[in-house]
Short mmCIF file of C-alpha atoms and ligand atoms in Angstrom, two decimals:
data_model
loop_
_atom_site.label_atom_id
_atom_site.label_comp_id
_atom_site.label_asym_id
_atom_site.label_seq_id
_atom_site.Cartn_x
_atom_site.Cartn_y
_atom_site.Cartn_z
CA MET A 233 1.44 4.10 24.24
CA ALA A 234 -0.80 6.89 22.89
CA ALA A 235 -2.10 7.66 26.41
CA CYS A 236 1.45 7.90 27.67
CA LEU A 237 2.37 10.35 24.89
CA ASP A 238 -0.75 12.40 25.63
CA GLN A 239 0.36 12.69 29.24
CA TRP A 240 3.74 13.87 28.06
CA ARG A 241 2.17 16.41 25.73
CA HIS A 242 0.21 17.70 28.71
CA ALA A 243 3.33 17.88 30.89
CA ILE A 244 5.09 20.00 28.24
CA VAL A 245 2.30 22.56 28.21
CA GLU A 246 2.46 22.75 32.03
CA CYS A 247 6.28 22.79 32.11
CA GLU A 248 8.16 25.85 33.43
CA ASP A 249 10.47 27.77 31.05
CA ALA A 250 13.62 26.42 32.66
CA GLY A 251 12.52 22.82 32.19
CA LEU A 252 11.47 23.08 28.53
CA PRO A 253 14.88 22.60 26.82
CA GLY A 254 15.35 19.44 28.88
CA GLN A 255 11.96 18.19 27.67
CA VAL A 256 12.98 18.79 24.04
CA ARG A 257 16.22 16.91 24.64
CA ASP A 258 14.30 13.99 26.19
CA ILE A 259 11.86 13.83 23.27
CA GLU A 260 14.73 13.74 20.77
CA SER A 261 16.52 10.93 22.59
CA VAL A 262 13.33 8.88 22.92
CA SER A 263 12.66 9.22 19.19
CA ARG A 264 16.22 8.04 18.48
CA MET A 265 15.77 5.08 20.81
CA VAL A 266 12.52 4.22 19.04
CA TYR A 267 14.46 4.27 15.75
CA SER A 268 16.84 1.73 17.25
CA VAL A 269 13.87 -0.49 18.20
CA MET A 270 12.53 -0.03 14.65
CA LEU A 271 15.82 -1.36 13.25
CA ASP A 272 15.55 -4.43 15.50
CA ALA A 273 12.02 -5.00 14.22
CA VAL A 274 13.15 -4.63 10.59
CA ALA A 275 15.96 -7.13 11.24
CA GLU A 276 13.36 -9.57 12.65
CA LEU A 277 11.16 -9.10 9.55
CA GLU A 278 14.22 -9.85 7.45
CA SER A 279 15.40 -12.92 9.37
CA ARG A 280 11.91 -14.46 9.45
CA THR A 281 11.51 -13.87 5.65
CA ILE A 282 8.06 -12.40 6.20
CA ALA A 283 8.20 -10.24 3.06
CA THR A 284 8.82 -13.05 0.58
CA ALA A 285 6.20 -15.23 2.30
CA ALA A 286 3.69 -12.42 1.62
CA GLY A 287 4.70 -12.22 -2.05
CA PHE A 288 7.03 -9.19 -1.87
CA ARG A 289 10.48 -9.21 -3.45
CA ASN A 290 12.15 -8.35 -0.19
CA THR A 291 11.79 -6.58 3.16
CA LYS A 292 12.51 -3.22 1.53
CA GLN A 293 9.58 -3.55 -0.86
CA LEU A 294 7.32 -4.63 2.00
CA LEU A 295 8.36 -1.67 4.20
CA ALA A 296 7.86 0.78 1.36
CA GLY A 297 4.36 -0.55 0.71
CA MET A 298 3.40 -0.87 4.38
CA LEU A 299 4.68 2.52 5.62
CA ASN A 300 4.44 4.64 2.44
CA LEU A 301 8.21 5.07 2.35
CA SER A 302 10.05 5.90 -0.86
CA PRO A 303 12.25 3.05 -2.10
CA ALA A 304 15.27 5.06 -0.92
CA GLU A 305 13.88 5.54 2.61
CA ALA A 306 12.89 1.88 2.88
CA GLY A 307 16.33 0.85 1.60
CA THR A 308 17.99 3.00 4.28
CA ARG A 309 15.97 1.29 7.05
CA VAL A 310 16.97 -2.16 5.82
CA ALA A 311 20.63 -1.16 5.37
CA HIS A 312 20.72 0.36 8.87
CA ALA A 313 19.04 -2.75 10.33
CA VAL A 314 21.63 -5.00 8.71
CA GLN A 315 24.49 -3.02 10.25
CA LEU A 316 23.03 -2.00 13.62
CA ALA A 317 20.72 -4.79 14.81
CA ALA A 318 22.05 -7.75 16.78
CA ARG A 319 22.59 -10.77 14.55
CA ARG A 320 21.76 -14.39 15.12
CA THR A 321 23.57 -17.44 13.81
CA LEU A 322 21.64 -20.38 12.32
CA THR A 323 21.84 -22.08 15.73
CA GLY A 324 20.25 -19.07 17.41
CA GLU A 325 23.42 -17.71 19.03
CA VAL A 326 23.30 -13.90 19.35
CA LEU A 327 26.21 -11.96 17.80
CA ALA A 328 27.13 -8.28 18.28
CA PRO A 329 25.95 -5.86 15.56
CA LEU A 330 28.33 -5.18 12.66
CA LEU A 331 28.71 -1.58 13.89
CA PRO A 332 28.58 -2.15 17.67
CA ASN A 333 29.55 1.35 18.87
CA THR A 334 27.10 3.05 16.53
CA ALA A 335 24.34 0.64 17.58
CA ALA A 336 25.04 1.29 21.28
CA ALA A 337 25.01 5.08 20.83
CA LEU A 338 21.71 4.97 18.93
CA ALA A 339 20.11 2.61 21.45
CA VAL A 340 20.62 5.15 24.25
CA GLY A 341 19.56 8.08 22.07
CA GLU A 342 22.95 9.80 21.91
CA ILE A 343 23.06 9.85 18.11
CA GLY A 344 20.28 10.01 15.51
CA PRO A 345 19.44 8.46 12.11
CA ALA A 346 21.27 11.22 10.15
CA GLN A 347 24.54 10.43 11.93
CA VAL A 348 23.92 6.69 11.54
CA ARG A 349 23.61 7.30 7.81
CA VAL A 350 26.97 9.10 7.63
CA ILE A 351 28.66 6.36 9.64
CA THR A 352 27.26 3.52 7.52
CA GLU A 353 28.14 5.35 4.29
CA THR A 354 31.68 6.02 5.48
CA MET A 355 32.15 2.43 6.64
CA ASN A 356 30.85 1.11 3.29
CA ALA A 357 33.38 3.30 1.46
CA ILE A 358 36.35 1.74 3.28
CA PRO A 359 38.22 -0.41 0.71
CA ALA A 360 38.36 -4.17 1.21
CA CYS A 361 42.14 -4.16 1.70
CA VAL A 362 41.85 -2.30 5.04
CA SER A 363 42.33 -4.63 8.03
CA ALA A 364 39.46 -5.56 10.37
CA GLU A 365 41.24 -3.83 13.28
CA ASP A 366 41.58 -0.52 11.40
CA ARG A 367 37.96 -0.81 10.39
CA ASP A 368 36.87 -1.31 14.03
CA VAL A 369 38.95 1.66 15.15
CA ALA A 370 37.33 3.82 12.44
CA GLU A 371 33.83 2.80 13.54
CA ALA A 372 34.57 3.56 17.20
CA GLU A 373 36.00 6.97 16.18
CA LEU A 374 32.98 7.84 14.09
CA ALA A 375 30.53 6.78 16.81
CA ARG A 376 32.46 8.86 19.36
CA HIS A 377 32.45 11.98 17.14
CA ALA A 378 28.78 11.47 16.27
CA ARG A 379 27.92 12.22 19.93
CA SER A 380 29.19 15.78 19.53
CA PHE A 381 28.93 16.62 15.82
CA ASN A 382 26.00 16.97 13.42
CA SER A 383 25.88 14.89 10.24
CA THR A 384 27.52 17.56 8.03
CA SER A 385 30.58 17.85 10.26
CA LEU A 386 30.62 14.11 10.81
CA HIS A 387 30.73 13.61 7.04
CA LYS A 388 33.91 15.74 6.87
CA ILE A 389 35.44 13.75 9.72
CA GLY A 390 34.50 10.56 7.86
CA GLN A 391 36.20 11.82 4.68
CA ARG A 392 39.35 12.52 6.66
CA ILE A 393 39.31 9.01 8.13
CA LEU A 394 38.83 7.57 4.64
CA ALA A 395 41.72 9.63 3.24
CA HIS A 396 43.92 8.28 6.02
CA LEU A 397 42.89 4.64 5.40
CA ASP A 398 42.92 4.83 1.60
CA PRO A 399 45.28 7.63 0.44
CA ASP A 400 44.98 6.65 -3.25
CA GLY A 401 41.18 7.00 -3.40
CA PRO A 402 39.00 4.89 -5.65
CA ARG A 403 40.87 3.26 -8.55
CA PRO A 404 40.33 4.86 -11.98
CA ARG A 405 38.46 2.70 -14.48
CA ASP A 406 40.47 0.96 -17.19
CA GLU A 407 40.79 3.03 -20.34
CA GLN A 408 39.37 1.05 -23.22
CA ASP A 409 40.06 1.52 -26.90
CA SER A 410 36.88 2.77 -28.43
CA ALA A 411 35.97 0.96 -31.63
CA SER A 412 33.51 1.93 -34.32
CA ALA A 413 30.69 -0.05 -32.63
CA ALA A 414 28.08 1.64 -30.47
CA GLY A 415 29.47 -0.20 -27.48
CA GLU A 416 29.37 -3.66 -26.02
CA LEU A 417 26.63 -5.77 -24.50
CA ARG A 418 27.24 -9.18 -23.05
CA PHE A 419 24.61 -11.48 -21.63
CA TRP A 420 24.87 -14.91 -20.10
CA ASP A 421 22.81 -17.47 -18.18
CA ARG A 422 23.38 -17.21 -14.48
CA ARG A 423 23.18 -20.26 -12.26
CA ASP A 424 20.05 -18.95 -10.58
CA GLY A 425 18.23 -18.99 -13.94
CA ARG A 426 18.46 -15.21 -14.38
CA LEU A 427 20.02 -13.55 -17.38
CA GLY A 428 23.18 -11.61 -16.53
CA LEU A 429 23.80 -8.36 -18.43
CA GLU A 430 26.91 -6.21 -18.68
CA GLY A 431 28.18 -3.65 -21.12
CA TYR A 432 28.58 0.00 -22.09
CA PHE A 433 27.64 2.51 -24.78
CA GLU A 434 30.10 4.96 -26.36
CA PRO A 435 29.40 8.53 -25.17
CA GLU A 436 27.79 9.56 -28.49
CA HIS A 437 25.24 6.74 -28.23
CA SER A 438 24.49 7.09 -24.52
CA ALA A 439 21.80 9.71 -24.95
CA THR A 440 19.70 7.55 -27.28
CA PHE A 441 19.55 4.80 -24.69
CA ARG A 442 19.36 6.90 -21.56
CA SER A 443 16.64 9.29 -22.64
CA LEU A 444 14.27 6.46 -23.56
CA ILE A 445 15.02 4.20 -20.58
CA GLU A 446 14.98 7.03 -18.05
CA GLN A 447 11.66 8.24 -19.35
CA LEU A 448 10.11 4.77 -19.10
CA ALA A 449 11.80 4.04 -15.78
CA ALA A 450 10.42 7.09 -13.97
CA PRO A 451 8.55 6.05 -10.80
CA ARG A 452 4.85 5.77 -11.46
CA PRO A 453 3.13 8.72 -9.74
CA ALA A 454 2.55 7.61 -6.17
CA THR A 455 -0.94 7.94 -4.76
CA GLU A 456 -1.52 8.16 -1.02
CA SER A 457 -1.07 4.54 -0.12
CA VAL A 458 0.60 2.93 -3.11
CA PRO A 459 4.04 4.41 -3.74
CA ASP A 460 6.18 2.84 -6.46
CA THR A 461 8.16 0.34 -4.41
CA ARG A 462 10.60 -0.65 -7.15
CA THR A 463 14.25 0.40 -6.88
CA GLY A 464 15.92 2.44 -9.64
CA PRO A 465 17.70 -0.60 -11.12
CA GLN A 466 14.45 -2.59 -10.99
CA ARG A 467 12.61 0.21 -12.80
CA ASN A 468 15.38 0.26 -15.45
CA ALA A 469 14.93 -3.48 -16.02
CA ASP A 470 11.18 -3.06 -16.35
CA ALA A 471 11.75 -0.18 -18.81
CA LEU A 472 14.09 -2.28 -20.97
CA LEU A 473 11.52 -5.08 -20.99
CA GLU A 474 8.84 -2.59 -22.04
CA VAL A 475 11.03 -1.51 -24.97
CA CYS A 476 11.37 -5.19 -25.96
CA GLY A 477 7.59 -5.59 -25.75
CA LEU A 478 7.02 -2.56 -27.97
CA ALA A 479 9.60 -3.77 -30.51
CA ARG A 480 7.97 -7.19 -30.60
CA ALA A 481 4.58 -5.65 -31.17
CA ALA A 482 5.82 -3.40 -33.97
CA GLN A 483 4.76 -4.31 -37.50
CA ASP A 484 8.19 -4.59 -39.02
CA CYS A 485 9.52 -6.77 -36.23
CA PRO A 486 11.71 -9.64 -37.45
CA THR A 487 9.83 -12.90 -37.42
CA ALA A 488 10.92 -16.49 -37.01
CA ALA A 489 9.26 -18.67 -39.67
CA GLY A 490 6.41 -16.18 -40.07
CA GLU A 491 5.66 -16.14 -36.33
CA PRO A 492 6.55 -13.27 -34.05
CA PRO A 493 9.23 -14.29 -31.53
CA HIS A 494 7.63 -16.57 -29.00
CA LEU A 495 8.44 -18.75 -26.05
CA THR A 496 7.50 -22.33 -25.42
CA VAL A 497 6.53 -23.04 -21.85
CA THR A 498 6.02 -26.64 -20.87
CA ILE A 499 3.92 -27.09 -17.76
CA ASP A 500 1.75 -29.70 -16.13
CA TRP A 501 -1.93 -28.80 -16.39
CA ASP A 502 -2.38 -29.22 -12.62
CA ALA A 503 0.61 -26.97 -11.92
CA LEU A 504 -0.86 -24.28 -14.18
CA ARG A 505 -4.22 -24.60 -12.43
CA THR A 506 -2.87 -24.44 -8.86
CA GLY A 507 0.15 -22.21 -9.42
CA LEU A 508 2.23 -24.76 -7.48
CA GLY A 509 5.26 -26.37 -9.11
CA VAL A 510 7.49 -25.37 -11.98
CA ALA A 511 7.35 -24.78 -15.74
CA THR A 512 10.19 -25.24 -18.23
CA LEU A 513 11.24 -22.83 -21.00
CA ASP A 514 12.85 -23.61 -24.38
CA TYR A 515 16.40 -23.65 -23.07
CA GLY A 516 15.62 -25.70 -19.99
CA THR A 517 15.35 -22.69 -17.68
CA GLN A 518 12.71 -23.25 -15.02
CA ILE A 519 10.20 -20.66 -13.88
CA SER A 520 7.61 -21.00 -11.12
CA ALA A 521 4.14 -22.17 -12.00
CA ALA A 522 2.85 -18.92 -10.50
CA GLU A 523 4.89 -16.96 -13.07
CA ALA A 524 3.60 -19.21 -15.87
CA ARG A 525 0.06 -18.43 -14.68
CA ARG A 526 0.77 -14.72 -15.08
CA TRP A 527 2.15 -15.22 -18.60
CA ALA A 528 -0.88 -17.31 -19.51
CA CYS A 529 -3.16 -14.52 -18.27
CA ASP A 530 -2.69 -12.65 -21.58
CA ALA A 531 -0.90 -14.72 -24.20
CA LYS A 532 -1.23 -16.56 -27.45
CA ILE A 533 -1.57 -20.18 -26.46
CA ILE A 534 -0.99 -23.27 -28.57
CA PRO A 535 -2.06 -26.27 -26.53
CA VAL A 536 0.07 -29.36 -27.08
CA VAL A 537 -0.84 -32.63 -25.45
CA LEU A 538 2.20 -34.71 -24.60
CA GLY A 539 2.25 -38.49 -24.31
CA GLY A 540 3.99 -40.46 -21.58
CA LYS A 541 7.40 -40.10 -23.25
CA SER A 542 6.82 -36.37 -23.90
CA GLU A 543 6.09 -36.90 -27.61
CA PRO A 544 3.39 -34.49 -28.84
CA LEU A 545 0.12 -36.40 -29.38
CA ASP A 546 -2.00 -33.45 -30.47
CA VAL A 547 -1.23 -29.85 -31.43
CA GLY A 548 -4.19 -27.50 -31.14
CA ARG A 549 -4.98 -24.24 -32.92
CA ALA A 550 -3.25 -21.07 -31.72
CA MET A 551 -5.68 -18.80 -29.93
CA ARG A 552 -5.38 -15.51 -28.15
CA THR A 553 -6.52 -15.73 -24.56
CA VAL A 554 -7.86 -12.18 -24.95
CA PRO A 555 -9.35 -11.54 -28.40
CA LEU A 556 -8.92 -8.17 -30.09
CA SER A 557 -12.56 -7.15 -29.59
CA ILE A 558 -12.31 -7.55 -25.80
CA ARG A 559 -8.97 -5.77 -25.73
CA ARG A 560 -10.45 -2.80 -27.60
CA ALA A 561 -13.30 -2.61 -25.09
CA LEU A 562 -10.76 -2.72 -22.21
CA VAL A 563 -8.75 0.08 -23.80
CA ALA A 564 -11.93 2.16 -24.10
CA ARG A 565 -12.82 1.61 -20.43
CA ASP A 566 -9.41 1.56 -18.71
CA ARG A 567 -7.36 3.86 -21.00
CA GLY A 568 -4.17 2.31 -19.62
CA CYS A 569 -2.90 0.55 -16.52
CA VAL A 570 -5.58 0.85 -13.84
CA PHE A 571 -3.32 0.16 -10.85
CA PRO A 572 -3.58 3.05 -8.34
CA GLY A 573 -1.15 5.79 -9.38
CA CYS A 574 0.06 4.26 -12.67
CA ASP A 575 0.11 6.25 -15.92
CA ARG A 576 1.16 3.59 -18.47
CA PRO A 577 -0.79 3.86 -21.76
CA PRO A 578 -2.71 0.90 -23.27
CA GLY A 579 0.14 0.01 -25.67
CA MET A 580 2.24 -1.03 -22.67
CA CYS A 581 -0.47 -3.00 -20.93
CA GLN A 582 -1.52 -6.61 -20.73
CA ALA A 583 -5.04 -7.83 -20.05
CA HIS A 584 -5.29 -9.41 -16.60
CA HIS A 585 -8.07 -11.88 -15.82
CA CYS A 586 -9.32 -11.09 -12.28
CA ARG A 587 -10.47 -14.69 -12.14
CA HIS A 588 -7.96 -16.63 -14.23
CA TRP A 589 -9.30 -18.35 -17.36
CA ILE A 590 -7.68 -21.53 -16.04
CA ASP A 591 -10.11 -21.32 -13.10
CA HIS A 592 -13.01 -20.87 -15.54
CA GLY A 593 -12.87 -17.06 -15.34
CA GLU A 594 -14.52 -15.49 -18.38
CA THR A 595 -12.56 -13.52 -20.93
CA SER A 596 -14.92 -10.58 -20.74
CA VAL A 597 -14.84 -6.87 -20.02
CA GLU A 598 -16.40 -7.69 -16.63
CA ASN A 599 -13.51 -9.99 -15.66
CA CYS A 600 -10.46 -8.32 -17.26
CA VAL A 601 -8.47 -5.15 -16.61
CA LEU A 602 -5.44 -3.57 -18.27
CA LEU A 603 -2.23 -3.66 -16.21
CA CYS A 604 1.31 -2.71 -17.18
CA GLU A 605 3.98 -5.41 -16.98
CA ALA A 606 5.23 -4.35 -13.52
CA HIS A 607 1.79 -4.06 -11.94
CA HIS A 608 0.59 -7.26 -13.60
CA ARG A 609 3.46 -9.06 -11.85
CA HIS A 610 2.76 -7.22 -8.58
CA VAL A 611 -0.94 -8.14 -8.58
CA HIS A 612 -0.22 -11.83 -9.27
CA ARG A 613 2.33 -12.04 -6.48
CA THR A 614 0.98 -10.00 -3.61
CA GLY A 615 -2.72 -10.78 -3.40
CA TRP A 616 -4.40 -7.52 -4.36
CA GLU A 617 -8.10 -8.02 -5.06
CA ILE A 618 -9.66 -6.23 -7.99
CA LEU A 619 -13.36 -5.29 -8.15
CA ILE A 620 -14.73 -4.25 -11.52
CA HIS A 621 -17.77 -1.95 -11.32
CA PRO A 622 -19.57 -0.43 -14.30
CA GLY A 623 -17.26 2.41 -15.38
CA HIS A 624 -14.53 2.02 -12.76
CA VAL A 625 -12.16 -0.44 -11.13
CA GLU A 626 -11.29 -0.74 -7.44
CA PHE A 627 -8.18 -2.28 -5.90
CA ILE A 628 -8.26 -3.83 -2.42
CA PRO A 629 -4.80 -3.95 -0.85
CA PRO A 630 -3.59 -7.17 0.82
CA PRO A 631 -3.89 -7.00 4.67
CA ILE A 632 -0.12 -6.64 5.09
CA ILE A 633 -0.24 -3.32 3.17
CA ASP A 634 -3.45 -2.02 4.72
CA PRO A 635 -5.12 -3.98 7.56
CA THR A 636 -8.42 -2.11 6.95
CA ARG A 637 -8.29 -3.15 3.26
CA THR A 638 -9.77 0.17 2.12
CA PRO A 639 -10.40 0.08 -1.64
CA LEU A 640 -8.27 2.37 -3.83
CA HIS A 641 -8.70 3.48 -7.41
CA ASN A 642 -6.44 5.09 -9.99
CA PRO A 643 -7.17 8.84 -9.92
CA LEU A 644 -5.38 9.15 -13.27
CA ARG A 645 -8.00 6.99 -15.00
CA CYS A 646 -11.46 7.86 -13.71
ZN1 ZN B 1488 -2.96 -11.61 -14.79
ZN1 ZN B 1489 0.92 0.02 -14.00
#
């Protein structure tokens, strides 16, 4: 492939004036065709669930990590792949893409990614009440116009099509009587074990919440090969969890029977050791054994031995898996999360055992590093290796992120 491109580069230098515009046109259409092949490849990644098998949340997070794309760029690739790549049924039957005309125009290089973006955005804005036929006509129209108009003009054409299909525009939100409360927050247990959240703050209270969450949810400065792969909503969730962690750690935090709020996790010793299987929380919610391993990495543990009928036979003494003296030494060395590019201070970090204490890893400065909540989770899931040298810490990316596995360090720390 590279040799072929070199030949082309050479041909351009040799090319006569009259032939040069044609060359530029050819290069543009080839790059568009390559984008179409890229979308097919992303769709394959997605349908073979390669990302989750490698420990990533989804294909988007994998792409962002693998190609140094921002979460927004990676999200666009996945969204375009979903709409433009051919689909397969469970039985392997091949179906046409969701946007067939757009896919066909891109595949032959007649339109580019910017026009694809306008078309997908316009199609997504069509309200659900519009019939499938009208939707298909709109897509064919947009793909036809995209061959002769740039993305700015195409956007205007798209708006006109939308106005025609949906003259009323988006529905206004229901007016709600504002009460004296700061707002409303509802939460409930979802069937998938997650906690659902929904609510609002009155305008006068919005700033208090937003300023703090937005500050904590800012992407961690991206170094060369480790951009922050979390989406905005994911960063918000992490920020809210950090606020909870800080509140829990605060001196005047409410306590339950003299104990700071805590969780009981019941897990089989073998499951905790191997990370295979499940653990159960107070309310019967199940988490993976791998997640329980991460929690146990830096926690206060009270061992309870259960008998055959689950009655406690022996309750041990509460002990911190990382004592205060070690934590202080870690704070002195690491000065915060040591993951490449992260700037979280020590107060927001947990101590991670490079070799887990369950696997007889020592709780020592030589075996522990400080990681923020998000990076602690990331390291446990995606197979980063951590090497602790005197005075600095190196991170070795998993092969799927960097096949050469070149060590990285956090330039913000040392
Ligand atoms: Zn850990
Ligand atoms: Zn971090």
